[in-house]
């Protein structure tokens, strides 16, 4: 089947990890060869690779300091807190004292000589949060940010997730709110989806801990308890658990497009896998074992593919056709099982639960592709897709008004492809990586999961994503991943 000389094909977004020996030492895990990757796959035989994992770190000075319809004419698709090379308890008393002094000094400079901070007297407990020192003043601080948060009513999951997206505050305060959200279920003793004053105070006490590492150790202990509960589930139950956690996050963060995509897939049928919920399934994506890559997950729709020229570059763009499983190849007519929708690799079931959720959030961003097409196997564009672009802030008032005023007119191929390009970007790699970066922010990934590339400080996230897509998705001589001309990054 042809589309202006371009073929209709399967477009698969996959997550993968490069195989490494289990016996590799911690000291060797900093090399480029020992990293995790996400793969972007146009066809079954053509895989482009995206580095998303830099494993290993040491307790460096830096680590401490950071502690309608229109149709185109003639168209017919853990880590622990920074995975310390040495643990807090392994340090000498002198080094522990030094770390406490550095942490205290960073947040308590001498107002007279800010470049020459005064260290606290030995034995005195000091909070590592400069804005507040206990639960009482924490709620006063939060009430000033959001009057709906108070000591009397507590803080909801949604309110807490919103706080985790303040990258500058979180980055300068060791992802404090993300740490609370990471263990929300353990702190929420009565299960009402609200952290009360007493529940938070029971956890952090009158003071917010003696130092950063002690506080993070408490968080990690609860994280490990959640992980153990997850580990004890059956494979089917693990998938259901991950879907529930994904829904919690999407609802709390107001990601309605991904929520709609989730509900849509859950209402569909996966025909080829035994571990599944709707059209989200678990399978062995690496059964052939003939690659250096271990695929972790994929969203695979059937799409119409074409090229788009912009700013001197050739971008690959796609229009969604369907993601229903098939038993016959629509191009060749040959009978074969075609597994579309979202498939997550069975190896994720043995990893941390939030890694499975992270992959699912990423893939659900791709799975919003259906919102921009007629979903009838054609290349038609629906007006709802334009509305979606506008509501997300991906097109300006002027461009939206132009589409509105000229919707019934005949457009040129270039004008129609412009919309195809915008829509491809809306569910493409840049927006998907930003979505999973924001999820990792919500669980303090910058602190506890530095082996994941999108676990970067807010100011670094955009460039991290750009660099990796440029290095790993864009092959010379082939169409590049479409780079959005709208603000796709979340850092303000």
Short mmCIF file of C-alpha atoms in Angstrom, two decimals:
data_model
loop_
_atom_site.label_atom_id
_atom_site.label_comp_id
_atom_site.label_asym_id
_atom_site.label_seq_id
_atom_site.Cartn_x
_atom_site.Cartn_y
_atom_site.Cartn_z
CA UNK A 1 0.00 0.00 0.00
CA UNK A 2 1.45 3.33 -1.03
CA UNK A 3 1.02 6.85 0.25
CA UNK A 4 2.51 9.35 -2.20
CA UNK A 5 5.37 6.97 -2.78
CA UNK A 6 5.77 6.20 0.95
CA UNK A 7 4.71 2.88 2.39
CA UNK A 8 2.27 2.24 5.18
CA UNK A 9 4.06 0.40 7.94
CA UNK A 10 4.25 -0.48 11.61
CA UNK A 11 5.77 2.19 13.83
CA UNK A 12 7.08 0.81 17.07
CA UNK A 13 8.45 2.76 20.01
CA UNK A 14 10.47 0.39 22.17
CA UNK A 15 12.40 0.51 25.40
CA UNK A 16 15.50 -1.63 25.64
CA UNK A 17 18.57 -2.29 27.71
CA UNK A 18 21.96 -3.34 26.42
CA UNK A 19 22.96 -6.74 27.78
CA UNK A 20 25.75 -6.74 30.34
CA UNK A 21 27.28 -9.51 32.43
CA UNK A 22 25.69 -9.92 35.82
CA UNK A 23 29.14 -10.17 37.42
CA UNK A 24 30.35 -6.79 36.20
CA UNK A 25 31.79 -4.77 39.06
CA UNK A 26 30.36 -1.48 40.26
CA UNK A 27 33.59 0.27 39.30
CA UNK A 28 33.10 -0.58 35.60
CA UNK A 29 29.51 0.59 35.33
CA UNK A 30 30.40 4.13 34.29
CA UNK A 31 31.46 3.18 30.77
CA UNK A 32 29.40 4.08 27.71
CA UNK A 33 29.05 0.41 26.79
CA UNK A 34 27.27 -0.41 30.05
CA UNK A 35 24.25 1.83 29.57
CA UNK A 36 20.55 1.34 29.15
CA UNK A 37 18.75 2.33 25.99
CA UNK A 38 15.38 3.04 24.52
CA UNK A 39 14.99 1.82 20.95
CA UNK A 40 12.95 3.48 18.25
CA UNK A 41 11.90 1.02 15.60
CA UNK A 42 10.35 1.83 12.22
CA UNK A 43 10.23 -1.79 11.05
CA UNK A 44 10.98 -5.18 12.51
CA UNK A 45 14.50 -5.04 11.07
CA UNK A 46 15.40 -1.36 11.43
CA UNK A 47 16.13 -0.23 14.98
CA UNK A 48 17.43 3.15 16.10
CA UNK A 49 18.86 3.39 19.57
CA UNK A 50 18.50 5.97 22.36
CA UNK A 51 20.80 5.97 25.37
CA UNK A 52 18.74 6.43 28.52
CA UNK A 53 20.92 5.05 31.26
CA UNK A 54 24.21 6.01 32.81
CA UNK A 55 24.82 3.64 35.68
CA UNK A 56 27.00 4.20 38.67
CA UNK A 57 28.26 7.16 40.65
CA UNK A 58 30.53 7.97 43.52
CA UNK A 59 30.24 10.21 46.50
CA UNK A 60 31.84 13.19 44.77
CA UNK A 61 31.85 16.81 45.88
CA UNK A 62 29.38 17.54 43.11
CA UNK A 63 27.07 14.78 44.30
CA UNK A 64 27.07 16.16 47.78
CA UNK A 65 26.47 19.72 46.59
CA UNK A 66 23.52 18.71 44.45
CA UNK A 67 22.37 16.20 47.17
CA UNK A 68 -12.71 18.25 10.85
CA UNK A 69 -11.60 16.25 8.26
CA UNK A 70 -8.94 17.13 5.72
CA UNK A 71 -7.38 14.54 3.40
CA UNK A 72 -4.09 14.95 1.60
CA UNK A 73 -4.82 14.85 -2.15
CA UNK A 74 -4.40 11.40 -3.66
CA UNK A 75 -3.76 9.72 -0.29
CA UNK A 76 -5.53 6.47 0.24
CA UNK A 77 0.51 5.77 9.97
CA UNK A 78 17.35 1.32 42.12
CA UNK A 79 18.91 2.42 42.68
CA UNK A 80 19.38 4.18 45.93
CA UNK A 81 20.12 7.85 46.49
CA UNK A 82 22.55 8.32 43.59
CA UNK A 83 23.65 4.66 43.95
CA UNK A 84 26.54 5.53 46.22
CA UNK A 85 29.70 3.54 45.64
CA UNK A 86 29.99 3.49 49.41
CA UNK A 87 27.07 3.65 51.80
CA UNK A 88 26.51 6.16 54.57
CA UNK A 89 27.16 3.58 57.28
CA UNK A 90 30.47 2.59 55.66
CA UNK A 91 31.92 6.07 56.01
CA UNK A 92 34.27 6.99 58.81
CA UNK A 93 32.97 9.23 61.62
CA UNK A 94 35.17 12.02 60.31
CA UNK A 95 33.68 11.76 56.82
CA UNK A 96 30.16 11.62 58.19
CA UNK A 97 30.81 14.80 60.14
CA UNK A 98 32.24 16.45 57.05
CA UNK A 99 29.17 15.52 54.97
CA UNK A 100 26.86 16.93 57.63
CA UNK A 101 28.87 20.12 57.70
CA UNK A 102 28.78 20.51 53.92
CA UNK A 103 25.03 19.87 53.77
CA UNK A 104 24.34 22.29 56.60
CA UNK A 105 26.62 24.94 55.11
CA UNK A 106 24.90 24.77 51.73
CA UNK A 107 21.56 25.67 53.28
CA UNK A 108 22.69 27.89 56.17
CA UNK A 109 25.22 30.44 54.95
CA UNK A 110 26.40 33.15 57.33
CA UNK A 111 24.29 36.22 56.37
CA UNK A 112 27.28 38.45 57.05
CA UNK A 113 29.69 36.37 54.98
CA UNK A 114 27.60 34.06 52.75
CA UNK A 115 30.71 32.65 51.10
CA UNK A 116 32.03 31.59 54.51
CA UNK A 117 29.18 29.59 56.07
CA UNK A 118 29.12 28.72 59.74
CA UNK A 119 28.87 25.05 60.58
CA UNK A 120 26.48 23.90 63.35
CA UNK A 121 27.84 22.90 66.74
CA UNK A 122 28.49 19.16 66.96
CA UNK A 123 25.47 17.19 68.16
CA UNK A 124 22.92 19.88 67.25
CA UNK A 125 20.13 18.63 64.99
CA UNK A 126 19.55 20.80 61.93
CA UNK A 127 17.12 20.35 59.08
CA UNK A 128 18.50 20.18 55.53
CA UNK A 129 15.42 22.13 54.29
CA UNK A 130 16.15 25.83 54.54
CA UNK A 131 12.54 27.01 54.16
CA UNK A 132 11.19 25.07 57.13
CA UNK A 133 12.41 22.87 59.94
CA UNK A 134 9.45 20.78 61.06
CA UNK A 135 5.99 19.61 60.03
CA UNK A 136 4.27 22.66 61.49
CA UNK A 137 6.27 25.18 59.50
CA UNK A 138 6.19 22.91 56.44
CA UNK A 139 2.39 23.18 56.28
CA UNK A 140 2.61 26.93 56.83
CA UNK A 141 5.02 27.10 53.90
CA UNK A 142 2.76 24.94 51.70
CA UNK A 143 -0.35 26.91 52.64
CA UNK A 144 1.32 30.06 51.32
CA UNK A 145 1.94 28.27 48.02
CA UNK A 146 -1.51 26.70 47.81
CA UNK A 147 -4.21 27.80 50.30
CA UNK A 148 -5.99 24.46 49.77
CA UNK A 149 -3.12 22.75 51.61
CA UNK A 150 -3.32 23.11 55.37
CA UNK A 151 -2.47 21.41 58.63
CA UNK A 152 -6.18 20.74 59.15
CA UNK A 153 -6.86 19.16 55.74
CA UNK A 154 -3.45 17.75 54.85
CA UNK A 155 -2.10 17.42 51.32
CA UNK A 156 -3.57 15.30 48.51
CA UNK A 157 -1.63 13.17 46.07
CA UNK A 158 -2.45 15.63 43.29
CA UNK A 159 -1.21 18.58 45.33
CA UNK A 160 1.97 16.73 46.21
CA UNK A 161 2.66 15.72 42.60
CA UNK A 162 2.22 19.35 41.56
CA UNK A 163 4.92 20.33 44.06
CA UNK A 164 7.30 17.74 42.61
CA UNK A 165 7.17 19.52 39.24
CA UNK A 166 8.78 22.65 40.69
CA UNK A 167 12.18 21.57 39.41
CA UNK A 168 14.21 24.39 40.91
CA UNK A 169 12.85 23.90 44.43
CA UNK A 170 13.12 20.14 44.27
CA UNK A 171 16.61 20.20 42.79
CA UNK A 172 17.84 22.50 45.54
CA UNK A 173 16.11 20.53 48.30
CA UNK A 174 17.09 16.97 47.44
CA UNK A 175 13.68 16.19 45.89
CA UNK A 176 11.97 16.42 49.25
CA UNK A 177 8.36 16.37 48.01
CA UNK A 178 9.17 13.71 45.42
CA UNK A 179 10.54 11.59 48.25
CA UNK A 180 7.26 11.90 50.14
CA UNK A 181 5.29 10.99 47.03
CA UNK A 182 7.57 8.02 46.34
CA UNK A 183 6.36 6.40 49.56
CA UNK A 184 2.88 7.96 49.61
CA UNK A 185 1.13 4.63 50.14
CA UNK A 186 3.24 3.85 53.19
CA UNK A 187 2.62 7.23 54.76
CA UNK A 188 -1.12 7.26 53.97
CA UNK A 189 -2.08 4.95 56.83
CA UNK A 190 -5.85 5.27 56.43
CA UNK A 191 -5.81 5.02 52.64
CA UNK A 192 -7.77 8.21 51.99
CA UNK A 193 -5.30 9.52 49.37
CA UNK A 194 -4.43 12.44 51.65
CA UNK A 195 -1.31 12.82 53.78
CA UNK A 196 -2.41 14.34 57.05
CA UNK A 197 -0.32 16.43 59.41
CA UNK A 198 -0.03 13.51 61.81
CA UNK A 199 0.93 11.02 59.08
CA UNK A 200 3.75 13.24 57.82
CA UNK A 201 4.84 14.21 61.32
CA UNK A 202 5.02 10.56 62.36
CA UNK A 203 7.42 9.97 59.49
CA UNK A 204 9.70 13.00 59.71
CA UNK A 205 9.33 13.84 63.40
CA UNK A 206 9.78 17.26 64.94
CA UNK A 207 12.85 17.83 62.82
CA UNK A 208 13.26 16.74 59.20
CA UNK A 209 16.03 14.34 60.05
CA UNK A 210 19.61 14.80 61.09
CA UNK A 211 20.89 15.05 57.54
CA UNK A 212 20.08 14.24 53.95
CA UNK A 213 21.43 10.72 53.92
CA UNK A 214 19.57 9.70 57.06
CA UNK A 215 16.30 11.03 55.65
CA UNK A 216 16.90 9.34 52.30
CA UNK A 217 17.64 6.09 54.09
CA UNK A 218 14.20 6.23 55.73
CA UNK A 219 12.61 6.87 52.34
CA UNK A 220 14.54 4.01 50.79
CA UNK A 221 13.44 1.63 53.55
CA UNK A 222 9.79 2.33 52.75
CA UNK A 223 10.56 2.10 49.02
CA UNK A 224 12.03 -1.34 49.60
CA UNK A 225 8.90 -2.41 51.49
CA UNK A 226 6.71 -1.39 48.56
CA UNK A 227 9.06 -3.21 46.20
CA UNK A 228 8.89 -6.37 48.28
CA UNK A 229 5.09 -6.28 48.20
CA UNK A 230 5.28 -5.86 44.43
CA UNK A 231 7.78 -8.72 44.17
CA UNK A 232 5.39 -11.07 45.94
CA UNK A 233 2.64 -10.52 43.35
CA UNK A 234 1.98 -12.83 40.43
CA UNK A 235 2.97 -11.63 36.97
CA UNK A 236 -0.63 -10.77 36.15
CA UNK A 237 -0.99 -8.91 39.43
CA UNK A 238 2.22 -6.96 38.77
CA UNK A 239 0.85 -5.70 35.48
CA UNK A 240 -2.40 -4.70 37.16
CA UNK A 241 -0.44 -3.02 39.97
CA UNK A 242 1.61 -1.02 37.46
CA UNK A 243 -1.51 0.05 35.58
CA UNK A 244 -3.13 1.19 38.84
CA UNK A 245 0.00 3.17 39.78
CA UNK A 246 0.12 4.68 36.32
CA UNK A 247 -3.50 5.75 36.61
CA UNK A 248 -2.84 7.29 40.03
CA UNK A 249 -0.03 9.35 38.59
CA UNK A 250 -1.88 10.41 35.45
CA UNK A 251 -4.90 11.48 37.48
CA UNK A 252 -2.79 13.30 40.06
CA UNK A 253 -0.80 15.14 37.41
CA UNK A 254 -3.80 15.98 35.24
CA UNK A 255 -2.49 14.15 32.15
CA UNK A 256 -5.91 13.69 30.58
CA UNK A 257 -4.63 12.76 27.11
CA UNK A 258 -2.61 9.83 28.48
CA UNK A 259 -5.51 8.86 30.75
CA UNK A 260 -7.80 8.75 27.73
CA UNK A 261 -5.25 6.61 25.89
CA UNK A 262 -5.02 4.28 28.89
CA UNK A 263 -8.78 3.84 29.15
CA UNK A 264 -9.05 3.31 25.41
CA UNK A 265 -6.41 0.56 25.42
CA UNK A 266 -7.94 -1.10 28.48
CA UNK A 267 -11.21 -1.30 26.59
CA UNK A 268 -9.59 -3.13 23.68
CA UNK A 269 -8.51 -6.77 23.31
CA UNK A 270 -5.01 -8.16 23.09
CA UNK A 271 -5.28 -11.35 21.03
CA UNK A 272 -1.82 -12.86 21.31
CA UNK A 273 -0.57 -12.70 24.92
CA UNK A 274 -1.58 -14.43 28.14
CA UNK A 275 -0.54 -11.71 30.63
CA UNK A 276 -2.63 -8.72 29.69
CA UNK A 277 -5.21 -6.13 30.63
CA UNK A 278 -7.04 -4.92 27.56
CA UNK A 279 -4.51 -4.03 24.86
CA UNK A 280 -1.63 -3.65 27.36
CA UNK A 281 0.29 -6.89 27.61
CA UNK A 282 3.40 -8.54 28.98
CA UNK A 283 5.48 -10.66 26.62
CA UNK A 284 9.02 -11.83 25.98
CA UNK A 285 10.19 -9.22 23.52
CA UNK A 286 13.66 -10.74 23.40
CA UNK A 287 12.93 -14.41 22.76
CA UNK A 288 15.08 -14.53 19.64
CA UNK A 289 18.14 -13.55 21.66
CA UNK A 290 20.04 -12.45 18.57
CA UNK A 291 20.62 -8.84 19.57
CA UNK A 292 22.74 -6.87 21.99
CA UNK A 293 19.57 -5.09 23.01
CA UNK A 294 16.99 -6.23 25.53
CA UNK A 295 13.73 -4.60 24.51
CA UNK A 296 11.76 -3.39 27.52
CA UNK A 297 8.52 -2.22 25.95
CA UNK A 298 6.82 -0.95 22.82
CA UNK A 299 3.82 0.95 21.56
CA UNK A 300 3.16 -0.22 18.02
CA UNK A 301 0.40 1.25 15.86
CA UNK A 302 -0.17 0.85 12.14
CA UNK A 303 0.69 4.22 10.58
CA UNK A 304 0.95 6.02 7.26
CA UNK A 305 4.49 7.36 6.98
CA UNK A 306 5.90 10.21 4.92
CA UNK A 307 8.60 12.87 4.96
CA UNK A 308 8.36 16.55 5.82
CA UNK A 309 10.89 19.23 4.90
CA UNK A 310 11.46 21.92 7.51
CA UNK A 311 14.37 24.21 8.34
CA UNK A 312 16.62 22.42 5.89
CA UNK A 313 15.96 19.00 7.45
CA UNK A 314 13.90 16.01 6.43
CA UNK A 315 11.68 14.73 9.22
CA UNK A 316 9.79 11.46 9.37
CA UNK A 317 6.12 12.02 10.20
CA UNK A 318 3.28 9.57 10.67
CA UNK A 319 -0.49 9.43 10.74
CA UNK A 320 -2.22 6.88 12.97
CA UNK A 321 -4.35 4.23 11.27
CA UNK A 322 -5.04 1.54 13.90
CA UNK A 323 -3.55 -0.35 16.84
CA UNK A 324 -5.91 -3.34 16.83
CA UNK A 325 -4.14 -6.71 16.77
CA UNK A 326 -4.18 -8.42 13.38
CA UNK A 327 -3.86 -11.94 12.01
CA UNK A 328 -3.08 -10.92 8.43
CA UNK A 329 -0.45 -8.52 7.12
CA UNK A 330 -2.44 -5.76 5.39
CA UNK A 331 0.34 -5.12 2.85
CA UNK A 332 1.19 -8.68 1.82
CA UNK A 333 -1.99 -10.53 2.71
CA UNK A 334 0.15 -13.17 4.45
CA UNK A 335 -1.35 -14.70 7.58
CA UNK A 336 0.72 -13.85 10.67
CA UNK A 337 0.18 -12.65 14.20
CA UNK A 338 0.62 -8.88 14.42
CA UNK A 339 0.72 -7.67 18.01
CA UNK A 340 -0.10 -3.96 18.16
CA UNK A 341 -0.84 -1.65 21.09
CA UNK A 342 1.43 -1.57 24.14
CA UNK A 343 3.59 -4.57 25.00
CA UNK A 344 5.92 -4.53 28.00
CA UNK A 345 8.81 -6.95 28.29
CA UNK A 346 8.54 -9.67 30.92
CA UNK A 347 11.94 -8.66 32.33
CA UNK A 348 10.37 -5.50 33.74
CA UNK A 349 8.42 -7.64 36.20
CA UNK A 350 11.68 -8.36 38.01
CA UNK A 351 12.71 -4.71 38.14
CA UNK A 352 11.53 -1.90 40.38
CA UNK A 353 7.80 -1.27 40.07
CA UNK A 354 8.30 2.39 39.20
CA UNK A 355 10.49 1.45 36.22
CA UNK A 356 7.55 -0.44 34.75
CA UNK A 357 5.30 2.56 35.43
CA UNK A 358 7.87 4.88 33.86
CA UNK A 359 7.92 2.85 30.64
CA UNK A 360 4.13 2.77 30.60
CA UNK A 361 3.84 6.57 31.04
CA UNK A 362 6.27 7.00 28.14
CA UNK A 363 4.43 4.59 25.86
CA UNK A 364 1.02 6.05 26.74
CA UNK A 365 2.27 9.40 25.48
CA UNK A 366 2.93 7.72 22.12
CA UNK A 367 -0.46 6.05 22.40
CA UNK A 368 -2.21 9.44 22.20
CA UNK A 369 -1.57 9.24 18.43
CA UNK A 370 -5.17 8.14 17.82
CA UNK A 371 -6.44 11.55 18.94
CA UNK A 372 -5.11 13.16 15.77
CA UNK A 373 -6.68 10.95 13.12
CA UNK A 374 -10.09 9.75 11.98
CA UNK A 375 -9.31 6.20 13.23
CA UNK A 376 -10.99 4.71 10.18
CA UNK A 377 -7.88 3.57 8.32
CA UNK A 378 -7.73 6.78 6.28
CA UNK A 379 -5.31 9.69 6.48
CA UNK A 380 -8.05 12.12 7.44
CA UNK A 381 -7.46 14.80 10.06
CA UNK A 382 -10.24 15.60 12.50
CA UNK A 383 -10.91 19.02 13.98
CA UNK A 384 -10.60 17.55 17.47
CA UNK A 385 -6.92 17.01 16.69
CA UNK A 386 -6.45 20.71 16.01
CA UNK A 387 -8.30 21.53 19.23
CA UNK A 388 -6.00 19.13 21.04
CA UNK A 389 -2.88 20.86 19.70
CA UNK A 390 -4.29 24.22 20.75
CA UNK A 391 -5.30 23.07 24.24
CA UNK A 392 -1.82 21.66 24.83
CA UNK A 393 -0.26 24.95 23.79
CA UNK A 394 1.40 23.43 20.74
CA UNK A 395 -0.02 25.97 18.27
CA UNK A 396 -0.52 29.72 18.64
CA UNK A 397 -3.77 31.63 18.61
CA UNK A 398 -2.94 32.91 15.14
CA UNK A 399 -2.35 29.45 13.69
CA UNK A 400 -5.43 28.03 15.40
CA UNK A 401 -7.54 30.86 14.00
CA UNK A 402 -6.16 30.24 10.51
CA UNK A 403 -7.20 26.57 10.65
CA UNK A 404 -10.60 27.58 11.96
CA UNK A 405 -11.21 30.19 9.27
CA UNK A 406 -9.90 28.05 6.40
CA UNK A 407 -11.14 24.61 7.43
CA UNK A 408 -13.50 24.29 4.46
CA UNK A 409 -10.98 25.53 1.91
CA UNK A 410 -8.70 23.48 -0.32
CA UNK A 411 -5.23 23.26 1.17
CA UNK A 412 -1.88 22.60 -0.42
CA UNK A 413 0.07 19.44 0.40
CA UNK A 414 2.49 21.60 2.41
CA UNK A 415 -0.28 23.05 4.55
CA UNK A 416 -1.73 19.65 5.31
CA UNK A 417 1.68 18.14 6.04
CA UNK A 418 2.29 20.99 8.44
CA UNK A 419 -0.56 19.63 10.57
CA UNK A 420 0.70 16.07 10.17
CA UNK A 421 4.09 17.26 11.43
CA UNK A 422 2.62 19.01 14.48
CA UNK A 423 0.53 15.99 15.33
CA UNK A 424 3.48 13.61 14.95
CA UNK A 425 5.46 15.81 17.33
CA UNK A 426 2.61 15.82 19.84
CA UNK A 427 2.98 12.06 20.40
CA UNK A 428 6.62 11.73 19.36
CA UNK A 429 9.84 11.05 21.21
CA UNK A 430 10.53 14.51 22.60
CA UNK A 431 7.17 14.80 24.33
CA UNK A 432 7.29 11.15 25.47
CA UNK A 433 10.71 11.55 27.08
CA UNK A 434 9.61 14.72 28.81
CA UNK A 435 6.56 12.86 30.12
CA UNK A 436 8.67 10.13 31.67
CA UNK A 437 11.13 12.72 33.05
CA UNK A 438 8.23 14.41 34.81
CA UNK A 439 7.07 11.06 36.19
CA UNK A 440 10.52 10.37 37.60
CA UNK A 441 10.48 13.82 39.19
CA UNK A 442 7.31 12.80 40.98
CA UNK A 443 9.09 9.89 42.68
CA UNK A 444 12.37 11.72 43.33
CA UNK A 445 14.13 9.89 40.53
CA UNK A 446 16.79 12.60 40.37
CA UNK A 447 17.99 11.38 43.76
CA UNK A 448 17.21 7.66 43.88
CA UNK A 449 17.32 6.55 40.24
CA UNK A 450 20.24 8.29 38.60
CA UNK A 451 20.76 5.25 36.38
CA UNK A 452 17.81 6.48 34.29
CA UNK A 453 18.79 9.23 31.88
CA UNK A 454 15.65 11.31 32.28
CA UNK A 455 16.39 11.45 36.02
CA UNK A 456 18.10 14.77 35.44
CA UNK A 457 17.77 18.12 37.15
CA UNK A 458 15.04 20.21 35.58
CA UNK A 459 17.43 22.63 33.95
CA UNK A 460 19.21 19.72 32.25
CA UNK A 461 16.23 17.66 31.08
CA UNK A 462 15.66 19.40 27.75
CA UNK A 463 19.26 19.17 26.61
CA UNK A 464 19.61 15.59 27.84
CA UNK A 465 16.66 14.57 25.66
CA UNK A 466 17.84 16.59 22.65
CA UNK A 467 21.36 15.17 22.84
CA UNK A 468 20.18 11.58 23.10
CA UNK A 469 17.64 11.84 20.30
CA UNK A 470 20.21 13.49 18.05
CA UNK A 471 22.82 10.87 18.88
CA UNK A 472 20.66 7.79 18.73
CA UNK A 473 17.56 8.34 16.64
CA UNK A 474 18.89 10.38 13.78
CA UNK A 475 20.86 8.38 11.23
CA UNK A 476 22.68 10.32 8.49
CA UNK A 477 20.84 10.07 5.20
CA UNK A 478 17.53 9.07 6.79
CA UNK A 479 14.59 11.23 7.96
CA UNK A 480 15.12 12.53 11.48
CA UNK A 481 12.83 12.35 14.47
CA UNK A 482 10.57 15.37 14.01
CA UNK A 483 11.72 18.16 16.31
CA UNK A 484 8.75 20.21 17.61
CA UNK A 485 8.64 23.94 16.94
CA UNK A 486 6.51 24.37 20.06
CA UNK A 487 7.57 24.31 23.75
CA UNK A 488 7.63 20.59 24.46
CA UNK A 489 9.79 20.72 27.57
CA UNK A 490 8.29 21.35 31.02
CA UNK A 491 11.10 23.26 32.71
CA UNK A 492 10.03 26.88 33.07
#
